[in-house]
């Protein structure tokens, strides 16, 4: 399941609205430990018969060798082996008897011996429990960085102590591997953890807001399903505050929407001052990915007192999960022009699939303009930039401009609609420096207003 589909599926949670989401790297420790085990070992044939002879009451070396018809040298060697295994004990007067373990061994024709062994298992850094391996490869810290994933630190940020680890859970995890046969070995305790390698597995972190009480909550989707255990562990550890995410979330939604384009932002958001707001004003409309005509709604006509009609723009607020679908729908359905302004561009969005869709649009003769760049920031993805540059060199109707100082995120399709938003169109999936925040946008239809805004944006491209 794609990250966008996950966001749509879980657009609300516990009565709260989804305001931001991102793919994250969750911590896992690959533990190499020295463990003490009891191992069940089959007895050698001579040892077994000597043990059974002692069990029948033959207590001396000569009695055992005479009964079995073996030399006293062989019988003495077998008795020494059984004494070392604590199955037989010397009782004086050159006689022996079975120990408690020896009696059990005589019944099962096997012996139990303590042994030390190196074992390897996985330990979840969020849940603080042994994790059963799914066979999926884990990611190294370098791979997390290269893929632009947000790293979620362990809670607490350290490898597990020996007394944290539940032996029964380790046994259950080890039993999945043929090298550890739980029918023959019993794990007693872990003596030492000489090595714990920090690795990661992928998940999706979803941030929710209760507008009535101005509170936030995090949830995690693992393999496409919400994990209540991860959400509860994160909540109990005050994860949002601990990771410094709550400060970013407490800030008002991005003010550049109003400050940069005040005349084009017509939608009000609920206040963030902690007071309960009007629930009706913050309801989100669910975006249906199955309907390509979802954005082709008509403007509202209002009759003027002099008899002529004026076109009133249709305006609505976009939830964070609606943006990816609007981007791809616009790329597929644009007929004349498409303008995208996104300060950051990363390969998590600008993939070969993305470029394939964009090239299909360019082949139709649609003029595409992409503006990017923000001053003083080092988030520059050369791979993604190279894909777009190659396409620009191939098609004259693709214009790439580094604007250099833009915080605005804009999308304009033809003269049909525009979106002004705090959502990063071309980097939303992978940004290790990203801070979660309330993401929302203005979606506006209305030919006159769209044409006016489009002209203003195109002038920015011409001025650079």
Tab-separated table of C-alpha atoms in Angstrom:
chain	number	residue	atom	x	y	z
A	1	UNK	CA	0.000	0.000	0.000
A	2	UNK	CA	1.376	3.425	-1.000
A	3	UNK	CA	1.930	6.076	1.631
A	4	UNK	CA	-0.805	8.243	0.057
A	5	UNK	CA	-3.295	5.374	0.256
A	6	UNK	CA	-2.381	4.861	3.905
A	7	UNK	CA	-2.991	8.564	4.603
A	8	UNK	CA	-6.410	8.432	2.942
A	9	UNK	CA	-7.330	5.191	4.719
A	10	UNK	CA	-6.461	6.681	8.112
A	11	UNK	CA	-7.479	10.306	7.501
A	12	UNK	CA	-9.112	10.380	10.933
A	13	UNK	CA	-8.204	8.621	14.170
A	14	UNK	CA	-9.837	8.671	17.595
A	15	UNK	CA	-12.026	11.592	16.482
A	16	UNK	CA	-9.040	13.669	15.294
A	17	UNK	CA	-8.052	14.916	11.829
A	18	UNK	CA	-4.892	13.957	9.969
A	19	UNK	CA	-2.704	17.046	9.523
A	20	UNK	CA	0.615	15.562	8.370
A	21	UNK	CA	2.230	12.251	7.503
A	22	UNK	CA	5.576	10.917	6.398
A	23	UNK	CA	7.492	7.718	5.858
A	24	UNK	CA	9.780	7.105	8.826
A	25	UNK	CA	12.537	4.738	9.935
A	26	UNK	CA	11.734	2.910	13.181
A	27	UNK	CA	14.594	1.619	15.361
A	28	UNK	CA	15.526	-2.031	15.738
A	29	UNK	CA	18.560	-3.556	17.454
A	30	UNK	CA	20.236	-6.669	16.067
A	31	UNK	CA	21.396	-8.257	19.337
A	32	UNK	CA	24.358	-10.653	19.566
A	33	UNK	CA	24.300	-12.166	23.053
A	34	UNK	CA	26.075	-14.850	25.065
A	35	UNK	CA	23.387	-17.123	26.515
A	36	UNK	CA	23.318	-20.011	28.983
A	37	UNK	CA	21.318	-23.011	27.775
A	38	UNK	CA	20.486	-26.527	28.814
A	39	UNK	CA	21.011	-28.909	25.938
A	40	UNK	CA	19.513	-32.369	25.657
A	41	UNK	CA	22.097	-34.745	24.154
A	42	UNK	CA	21.671	-38.392	23.188
A	43	UNK	CA	23.972	-40.747	25.121
A	44	UNK	CA	26.665	-42.781	23.404
A	45	UNK	CA	25.843	-46.480	23.245
A	46	UNK	CA	28.436	-47.591	25.844
A	47	UNK	CA	27.491	-44.704	28.180
A	48	UNK	CA	23.823	-45.599	27.853
A	49	UNK	CA	24.361	-49.291	28.772
A	50	UNK	CA	26.671	-48.404	31.665
A	51	UNK	CA	24.074	-45.932	32.966
A	52	UNK	CA	21.334	-48.565	32.722
A	53	UNK	CA	23.541	-51.106	34.510
A	54	UNK	CA	24.078	-48.704	37.423
A	55	UNK	CA	20.324	-48.066	37.467
A	56	UNK	CA	19.754	-51.848	37.790
A	57	UNK	CA	21.938	-51.941	40.930
A	58	UNK	CA	25.365	-52.808	39.588
A	59	UNK	CA	27.442	-50.350	41.598
A	60	UNK	CA	31.104	-51.323	41.102
A	61	UNK	CA	33.449	-51.238	38.146
A	62	UNK	CA	33.860	-55.013	38.103
A	63	UNK	CA	30.074	-55.613	38.360
A	64	UNK	CA	29.378	-53.272	35.400
A	65	UNK	CA	32.122	-54.698	33.187
A	66	UNK	CA	31.097	-58.266	34.061
A	67	UNK	CA	27.419	-57.630	33.265
A	68	UNK	CA	28.097	-55.933	29.942
A	69	UNK	CA	31.007	-58.143	28.900
A	70	UNK	CA	33.377	-55.241	28.339
A	71	UNK	CA	36.840	-54.565	29.695
A	72	UNK	CA	37.249	-52.586	32.907
A	73	UNK	CA	39.183	-49.943	30.912
A	74	UNK	CA	36.146	-49.271	28.712
A	75	UNK	CA	33.767	-49.376	31.700
A	76	UNK	CA	36.009	-46.968	33.688
A	77	UNK	CA	36.078	-44.501	30.734
A	78	UNK	CA	32.284	-44.589	30.441
A	79	UNK	CA	31.798	-44.079	34.193
A	80	UNK	CA	34.214	-41.125	34.156
A	81	UNK	CA	32.228	-39.528	31.328
A	82	UNK	CA	28.964	-40.034	33.243
A	83	UNK	CA	30.477	-38.577	36.427
A	84	UNK	CA	31.656	-35.470	34.527
A	85	UNK	CA	28.112	-35.043	33.134
A	86	UNK	CA	26.748	-35.199	36.727
A	87	UNK	CA	24.719	-38.291	35.897
A	88	UNK	CA	26.652	-40.638	38.195
A	89	UNK	CA	28.253	-39.908	41.578
A	90	UNK	CA	30.888	-41.825	43.539
A	91	UNK	CA	29.568	-43.096	46.865
A	92	UNK	CA	32.759	-44.564	48.352
A	93	UNK	CA	34.080	-48.104	48.613
A	94	UNK	CA	34.689	-47.981	44.824
A	95	UNK	CA	30.946	-47.876	44.145
A	96	UNK	CA	28.708	-45.429	42.277
A	97	UNK	CA	25.034	-44.402	42.148
A	98	UNK	CA	22.799	-42.334	39.891
A	99	UNK	CA	22.206	-38.636	40.541
A	100	UNK	CA	18.812	-37.005	40.056
A	101	UNK	CA	19.825	-36.050	36.517
A	102	UNK	CA	21.138	-39.581	36.013
A	103	UNK	CA	17.788	-41.119	36.909
A	104	UNK	CA	16.051	-38.889	34.324
A	105	UNK	CA	18.731	-39.668	31.756
A	106	UNK	CA	18.323	-43.402	32.327
A	107	UNK	CA	14.623	-43.090	31.547
A	108	UNK	CA	15.110	-40.977	28.406
A	109	UNK	CA	18.419	-42.471	27.221
A	110	UNK	CA	19.761	-38.895	26.995
A	111	UNK	CA	21.519	-36.386	29.181
A	112	UNK	CA	21.056	-32.676	29.887
A	113	UNK	CA	24.144	-30.526	29.872
A	114	UNK	CA	24.624	-26.783	30.418
A	115	UNK	CA	26.260	-24.919	27.572
A	116	UNK	CA	27.075	-21.389	26.483
A	117	UNK	CA	26.157	-20.248	23.029
A	118	UNK	CA	26.057	-17.055	20.985
A	119	UNK	CA	22.522	-16.194	19.922
A	120	UNK	CA	21.225	-13.457	17.623
A	121	UNK	CA	17.777	-11.868	17.810
A	122	UNK	CA	16.041	-8.546	17.086
A	123	UNK	CA	14.802	-6.038	19.650
A	124	UNK	CA	12.325	-3.259	18.836
A	125	UNK	CA	13.539	0.142	20.020
A	126	UNK	CA	10.032	1.638	20.294
A	127	UNK	CA	8.126	-1.290	21.796
A	128	UNK	CA	11.123	-2.354	23.931
A	129	UNK	CA	10.442	-5.997	23.219
A	130	UNK	CA	11.839	-8.865	21.158
A	131	UNK	CA	10.714	-8.604	17.544
A	132	UNK	CA	9.941	-11.658	15.460
A	133	UNK	CA	11.743	-11.334	12.149
A	134	UNK	CA	9.523	-11.050	9.057
A	135	UNK	CA	12.389	-11.755	6.691
A	136	UNK	CA	12.353	-8.201	5.360
A	137	UNK	CA	15.839	-6.635	5.213
A	138	UNK	CA	16.510	-3.868	7.696
A	139	UNK	CA	18.044	-0.511	6.785
A	140	UNK	CA	21.383	0.832	7.966
A	141	UNK	CA	21.643	4.452	9.212
A	142	UNK	CA	23.269	5.383	5.887
A	143	UNK	CA	20.408	3.838	3.901
A	144	UNK	CA	17.896	5.743	6.045
A	145	UNK	CA	19.678	8.988	5.208
A	146	UNK	CA	20.037	8.138	1.515
A	147	UNK	CA	16.318	7.359	1.239
A	148	UNK	CA	15.364	10.603	2.973
A	149	UNK	CA	13.493	8.901	5.809
A	150	UNK	CA	12.783	10.619	9.108
A	151	UNK	CA	14.610	8.704	11.836
A	152	UNK	CA	12.584	7.926	14.947
A	153	UNK	CA	14.939	7.387	17.869
A	154	UNK	CA	14.576	4.508	20.304
A	155	UNK	CA	12.738	5.027	23.592
A	156	UNK	CA	15.007	5.344	25.557
A	157	UNK	CA	17.822	5.987	23.104
A	158	UNK	CA	20.027	3.050	24.117
A	159	UNK	CA	20.426	-0.662	23.540
A	160	UNK	CA	18.417	-2.923	25.878
A	161	UNK	CA	19.718	-4.047	29.252
A	162	UNK	CA	19.826	-7.760	30.032
A	163	UNK	CA	17.088	-7.457	32.660
A	164	UNK	CA	14.714	-5.834	30.089
A	165	UNK	CA	14.708	-8.873	27.848
A	166	UNK	CA	12.018	-11.525	28.328
A	167	UNK	CA	13.637	-14.954	27.940
A	168	UNK	CA	10.424	-16.615	26.714
A	169	UNK	CA	10.173	-14.065	23.871
A	170	UNK	CA	13.778	-14.728	22.858
A	171	UNK	CA	13.110	-18.496	22.831
A	172	UNK	CA	10.054	-17.944	20.646
A	173	UNK	CA	12.061	-15.834	18.208
A	174	UNK	CA	14.943	-18.311	18.079
A	175	UNK	CA	12.620	-21.260	17.464
A	176	UNK	CA	11.875	-19.810	14.029
A	177	UNK	CA	15.419	-20.676	12.963
A	178	UNK	CA	16.541	-24.247	12.266
A	179	UNK	CA	19.870	-23.601	14.002
A	180	UNK	CA	18.055	-23.422	17.339
A	181	UNK	CA	15.871	-26.460	18.008
A	182	UNK	CA	13.743	-25.568	21.029
A	183	UNK	CA	12.890	-29.235	21.602
A	184	UNK	CA	16.554	-29.969	22.396
A	185	UNK	CA	17.633	-26.683	23.977
A	186	UNK	CA	16.224	-24.635	26.809
A	187	UNK	CA	17.305	-21.011	27.125
A	188	UNK	CA	18.037	-20.231	30.773
A	189	UNK	CA	19.328	-16.675	30.738
A	190	UNK	CA	21.397	-14.132	28.848
A	191	UNK	CA	24.789	-13.607	30.400
A	192	UNK	CA	26.143	-10.778	28.257
A	193	UNK	CA	25.282	-8.499	25.310
A	194	UNK	CA	28.623	-7.722	23.664
A	195	UNK	CA	27.090	-6.286	20.480
A	196	UNK	CA	23.890	-4.449	19.528
A	197	UNK	CA	23.743	-3.068	15.975
A	198	UNK	CA	21.293	-0.209	15.430
A	199	UNK	CA	19.157	-0.771	12.328
A	200	UNK	CA	15.760	0.413	11.091
A	201	UNK	CA	12.554	-0.769	9.468
A	202	UNK	CA	10.061	1.339	7.517
A	203	UNK	CA	6.742	2.645	8.723
A	204	UNK	CA	4.439	5.610	8.189
A	205	UNK	CA	3.982	8.162	10.951
A	206	UNK	CA	0.639	9.979	10.968
A	207	UNK	CA	0.051	13.130	13.020
A	208	UNK	CA	-3.478	13.986	14.152
A	209	UNK	CA	-4.959	17.118	15.694
A	210	UNK	CA	-8.007	17.676	17.851
A	211	UNK	CA	-8.997	21.216	16.886
A	212	UNK	CA	-11.420	21.495	19.777
A	213	UNK	CA	-8.689	21.058	22.384
A	214	UNK	CA	-5.623	21.909	20.262
A	215	UNK	CA	-3.980	18.584	21.099
A	216	UNK	CA	-1.930	16.262	18.932
A	217	UNK	CA	-1.424	12.519	18.682
A	218	UNK	CA	0.838	10.261	16.633
A	219	UNK	CA	-0.038	6.909	15.079
A	220	UNK	CA	2.063	4.436	13.132
A	221	UNK	CA	1.209	2.299	10.148
A	222	UNK	CA	3.337	-0.842	9.844
A	223	UNK	CA	2.913	-2.897	6.662
A	224	UNK	CA	-0.220	-0.905	5.797
A	225	UNK	CA	-1.997	-1.403	9.138
A	226	UNK	CA	-2.144	0.813	12.209
A	227	UNK	CA	-0.110	-0.548	15.114
A	228	UNK	CA	-1.811	0.304	18.434
A	229	UNK	CA	1.279	-0.944	20.296
A	230	UNK	CA	3.554	1.604	18.595
A	231	UNK	CA	1.066	4.423	19.122
A	232	UNK	CA	0.647	3.612	22.814
A	233	UNK	CA	4.405	3.292	23.419
A	234	UNK	CA	5.018	6.614	21.664
A	235	UNK	CA	2.269	8.325	23.664
A	236	UNK	CA	3.458	6.943	27.013
A	237	UNK	CA	7.010	8.096	26.310
A	238	UNK	CA	5.808	11.594	25.268
A	239	UNK	CA	7.434	10.951	21.907
A	240	UNK	CA	6.200	14.121	20.188
A	241	UNK	CA	7.694	16.300	22.901
A	242	UNK	CA	10.839	14.183	23.227
A	243	UNK	CA	11.622	14.423	19.513
A	244	UNK	CA	10.941	18.157	19.464
A	245	UNK	CA	7.913	17.693	17.198
A	246	UNK	CA	5.304	19.258	19.467
A	247	UNK	CA	6.922	22.702	19.265
A	248	UNK	CA	6.651	22.701	15.485
A	249	UNK	CA	3.047	21.518	15.692
A	250	UNK	CA	2.099	24.228	18.177
A	251	UNK	CA	3.081	26.922	15.685
A	252	UNK	CA	0.241	28.368	13.579
A	253	UNK	CA	-0.161	26.911	10.079
A	254	UNK	CA	2.297	28.361	7.629
A	255	UNK	CA	1.710	32.093	7.393
A	256	UNK	CA	3.292	32.463	3.968
A	257	UNK	CA	0.017	31.454	2.368
A	258	UNK	CA	-1.488	34.738	3.474
A	259	UNK	CA	1.655	36.868	3.530
A	260	UNK	CA	2.865	35.939	0.030
A	261	UNK	CA	-0.469	35.831	-1.781
A	262	UNK	CA	-3.007	37.552	0.500
A	263	UNK	CA	-5.437	38.401	-2.303
A	264	UNK	CA	-5.608	34.765	-3.428
A	265	UNK	CA	-6.083	33.043	-0.065
A	266	UNK	CA	-9.761	33.082	0.793
A	267	UNK	CA	-10.116	30.151	3.216
A	268	UNK	CA	-10.160	30.467	6.981
A	269	UNK	CA	-8.652	27.853	9.232
A	270	UNK	CA	-9.723	27.208	12.823
A	271	UNK	CA	-7.751	29.139	15.404
A	272	UNK	CA	-4.865	27.447	17.204
A	273	UNK	CA	-5.067	29.344	20.455
A	274	UNK	CA	-6.284	26.322	22.390
A	275	UNK	CA	-9.941	27.364	22.411
A	276	UNK	CA	-12.556	24.991	21.048
A	277	UNK	CA	-13.481	25.861	17.485
A	278	UNK	CA	-16.453	25.311	15.253
A	279	UNK	CA	-16.264	21.678	14.255
A	280	UNK	CA	-18.248	22.318	11.096
A	281	UNK	CA	-15.604	24.716	9.822
A	282	UNK	CA	-12.856	22.127	9.936
A	283	UNK	CA	-14.525	19.158	8.317
A	284	UNK	CA	-12.455	17.628	5.537
A	285	UNK	CA	-13.801	16.293	2.266
A	286	UNK	CA	-12.488	12.904	1.322
A	287	UNK	CA	-10.753	12.829	-2.025
A	288	UNK	CA	-11.773	9.903	-4.210
A	289	UNK	CA	-8.826	8.648	-6.244
A	290	UNK	CA	-11.163	6.736	-8.508
A	291	UNK	CA	-12.761	9.834	-10.014
A	292	UNK	CA	-10.632	11.727	-12.473
A	293	UNK	CA	-13.183	14.487	-12.700
A	294	UNK	CA	-13.120	15.192	-8.972
A	295	UNK	CA	-11.647	18.644	-9.453
A	296	UNK	CA	-13.804	19.691	-12.401
A	297	UNK	CA	-16.598	21.220	-10.336
A	298	UNK	CA	-18.438	24.268	-11.611
A	299	UNK	CA	-18.263	27.792	-10.290
A	300	UNK	CA	-21.270	29.242	-8.496
A	301	UNK	CA	-23.293	31.848	-10.390
A	302	UNK	CA	-24.667	34.845	-8.478
A	303	UNK	CA	-27.235	37.222	-10.018
A	304	UNK	CA	-26.402	40.940	-9.820
A	305	UNK	CA	-29.225	43.409	-9.204
A	306	UNK	CA	-28.663	44.905	-12.686
A	307	UNK	CA	-29.464	41.587	-14.299
A	308	UNK	CA	-26.056	40.261	-15.306
A	309	UNK	CA	-24.267	37.306	-13.717
A	310	UNK	CA	-20.873	37.184	-12.062
A	311	UNK	CA	-18.788	34.083	-11.426
A	312	UNK	CA	-18.012	33.437	-7.768
A	313	UNK	CA	-14.861	31.339	-7.192
A	314	UNK	CA	-15.298	27.967	-5.611
A	315	UNK	CA	-12.951	27.712	-2.627
A	316	UNK	CA	-12.297	24.915	-0.210
A	317	UNK	CA	-9.666	23.784	2.267
A	318	UNK	CA	-7.489	20.827	1.330
A	319	UNK	CA	-6.420	18.285	3.913
A	320	UNK	CA	-2.843	17.019	3.812
A	321	UNK	CA	-3.781	13.610	2.380
A	322	UNK	CA	-5.539	15.192	-0.613
A	323	UNK	CA	-2.441	16.868	-2.060
A	324	UNK	CA	-0.642	13.870	-3.635
A	325	UNK	CA	-3.749	12.817	-5.557
A	326	UNK	CA	-4.288	16.383	-6.821
A	327	UNK	CA	-0.684	16.525	-8.027
A	328	UNK	CA	-0.937	13.301	-10.034
A	329	UNK	CA	-4.425	14.069	-11.319
A	330	UNK	CA	-3.202	17.452	-12.531
A	331	UNK	CA	-0.232	15.856	-14.277
A	332	UNK	CA	-2.474	13.409	-16.084
A	333	UNK	CA	-5.315	15.780	-16.997
A	334	UNK	CA	-3.667	19.111	-17.815
A	335	UNK	CA	-4.444	20.188	-21.385
A	336	UNK	CA	-2.591	23.463	-21.865
A	337	UNK	CA	-0.358	24.262	-18.913
A	338	UNK	CA	0.808	23.076	-15.517
A	339	UNK	CA	2.783	25.150	-13.021
A	340	UNK	CA	4.371	23.653	-9.902
A	341	UNK	CA	6.350	25.592	-7.308
A	342	UNK	CA	8.038	23.486	-4.643
A	343	UNK	CA	11.035	24.769	-2.660
A	344	UNK	CA	12.527	21.294	-2.371
A	345	UNK	CA	12.737	18.469	-4.882
A	346	UNK	CA	13.673	14.946	-3.803
A	347	UNK	CA	13.911	11.556	-5.468
A	348	UNK	CA	11.254	10.196	-3.132
A	349	UNK	CA	8.688	12.034	-5.278
A	350	UNK	CA	10.569	12.680	-8.512
A	351	UNK	CA	11.005	9.027	-9.406
A	352	UNK	CA	11.255	7.421	-12.838
A	353	UNK	CA	7.512	6.760	-12.638
A	354	UNK	CA	6.916	10.465	-11.946
A	355	UNK	CA	9.122	11.420	-14.894
A	356	UNK	CA	7.261	8.957	-17.130
A	357	UNK	CA	3.922	10.622	-16.326
A	358	UNK	CA	5.445	14.069	-16.797
A	359	UNK	CA	6.952	13.090	-20.141
A	360	UNK	CA	3.556	11.872	-21.316
A	361	UNK	CA	2.201	15.340	-20.565
A	362	UNK	CA	5.047	17.015	-22.440
A	363	UNK	CA	4.508	14.808	-25.487
A	364	UNK	CA	0.961	16.180	-25.665
A	365	UNK	CA	2.396	19.684	-25.991
A	366	UNK	CA	1.374	20.851	-22.491
A	367	UNK	CA	3.618	23.649	-21.185
A	368	UNK	CA	5.057	22.708	-17.808
A	369	UNK	CA	6.867	25.116	-15.490
A	370	UNK	CA	8.565	23.969	-12.289
A	371	UNK	CA	9.981	26.473	-9.824
A	372	UNK	CA	12.154	25.406	-6.910
A	373	UNK	CA	14.860	26.490	-4.492
A	374	UNK	CA	15.053	28.247	-1.173
A	375	UNK	CA	17.958	30.344	0.057
A	376	UNK	CA	20.339	29.023	2.712
A	377	UNK	CA	19.110	25.435	2.625
A	378	UNK	CA	21.196	22.388	1.748
A	379	UNK	CA	18.399	19.972	0.863
A	380	UNK	CA	19.477	19.377	-2.712
A	381	UNK	CA	18.829	16.023	-4.344
A	382	UNK	CA	21.121	15.700	-7.340
A	383	UNK	CA	19.457	12.519	-8.570
A	384	UNK	CA	16.005	14.094	-8.738
A	385	UNK	CA	17.390	17.287	-10.252
A	386	UNK	CA	19.236	15.290	-12.898
A	387	UNK	CA	16.041	13.496	-13.969
A	388	UNK	CA	14.246	16.802	-14.461
A	389	UNK	CA	17.235	18.416	-16.212
A	390	UNK	CA	17.425	15.539	-18.690
A	391	UNK	CA	13.734	15.958	-19.435
A	392	UNK	CA	14.123	19.718	-19.808
A	393	UNK	CA	16.922	19.253	-22.330
A	394	UNK	CA	14.713	16.928	-24.316
A	395	UNK	CA	11.524	19.033	-24.320
A	396	UNK	CA	11.354	22.781	-24.918
A	397	UNK	CA	7.955	22.984	-23.240
A	398	UNK	CA	9.435	22.058	-19.828
A	399	UNK	CA	10.861	25.072	-18.012
A	400	UNK	CA	12.845	24.640	-14.786
A	401	UNK	CA	13.638	27.730	-12.729
A	402	UNK	CA	15.535	28.018	-9.479
A	403	UNK	CA	13.624	30.783	-7.720
A	404	UNK	CA	16.084	30.854	-4.860
A	405	UNK	CA	13.976	32.264	-2.050
A	406	UNK	CA	10.505	30.827	-2.308
A	407	UNK	CA	8.568	29.401	0.626
A	408	UNK	CA	5.408	29.191	-1.459
A	409	UNK	CA	4.032	25.879	-2.667
A	410	UNK	CA	1.808	26.421	-5.670
A	411	UNK	CA	0.083	24.293	-8.296
A	412	UNK	CA	-1.882	25.748	-11.233
A	413	UNK	CA	-3.626	23.538	-13.799
A	414	UNK	CA	-4.648	25.259	-17.036
A	415	UNK	CA	-7.081	28.035	-16.144
A	416	UNK	CA	-9.171	25.560	-14.136
A	417	UNK	CA	-7.866	25.826	-10.588
A	418	UNK	CA	-4.926	26.656	-8.391
A	419	UNK	CA	-3.711	25.454	-5.018
A	420	UNK	CA	-1.692	27.551	-2.553
A	421	UNK	CA	-0.454	25.355	0.252
A	422	UNK	CA	2.123	24.608	2.930
A	423	UNK	CA	2.556	21.142	1.412
A	424	UNK	CA	5.837	20.450	-0.405
A	425	UNK	CA	4.658	19.083	-3.741
A	426	UNK	CA	7.927	17.506	-4.855
A	427	UNK	CA	9.533	16.424	-1.569
A	428	UNK	CA	6.729	15.391	0.762
A	429	UNK	CA	7.692	11.704	0.958
A	430	UNK	CA	11.311	11.854	1.934
A	431	UNK	CA	12.975	14.605	3.924
A	432	UNK	CA	15.108	13.588	6.928
A	433	UNK	CA	15.130	17.196	8.198
A	434	UNK	CA	11.374	17.566	8.025
A	435	UNK	CA	9.465	18.692	11.100
A	436	UNK	CA	5.862	17.616	11.355
A	437	UNK	CA	3.420	20.508	11.218
A	438	UNK	CA	-0.133	21.300	10.313
A	439	UNK	CA	-0.293	20.983	6.531
A	440	UNK	CA	-3.233	22.431	4.629
A	441	UNK	CA	-3.968	24.319	1.433
A	442	UNK	CA	-6.400	26.528	-0.450
A	443	UNK	CA	-8.029	25.031	-3.538
A	444	UNK	CA	-9.654	27.658	-5.774
A	445	UNK	CA	-11.704	27.360	-8.984
A	446	UNK	CA	-12.838	30.332	-11.002
A	447	UNK	CA	-11.438	31.289	-14.389
A	448	UNK	CA	-10.937	35.028	-13.750
A	449	UNK	CA	-9.128	34.587	-10.447
A	450	UNK	CA	-7.098	31.648	-11.763
A	451	UNK	CA	-5.987	33.591	-14.856
A	452	UNK	CA	-4.947	36.562	-12.736
A	453	UNK	CA	-2.959	34.421	-10.301
A	454	UNK	CA	-1.415	32.421	-13.137
A	455	UNK	CA	-0.176	35.612	-14.792
A	456	UNK	CA	1.433	36.765	-11.549
A	457	UNK	CA	3.236	33.440	-11.099
A	458	UNK	CA	4.402	33.337	-14.714
A	459	UNK	CA	5.950	36.787	-14.259
A	460	UNK	CA	8.123	35.305	-11.519
A	461	UNK	CA	9.490	32.778	-14.005
A	462	UNK	CA	10.151	35.535	-16.536
A	463	UNK	CA	11.950	37.703	-13.965
A	464	UNK	CA	14.479	35.090	-12.985
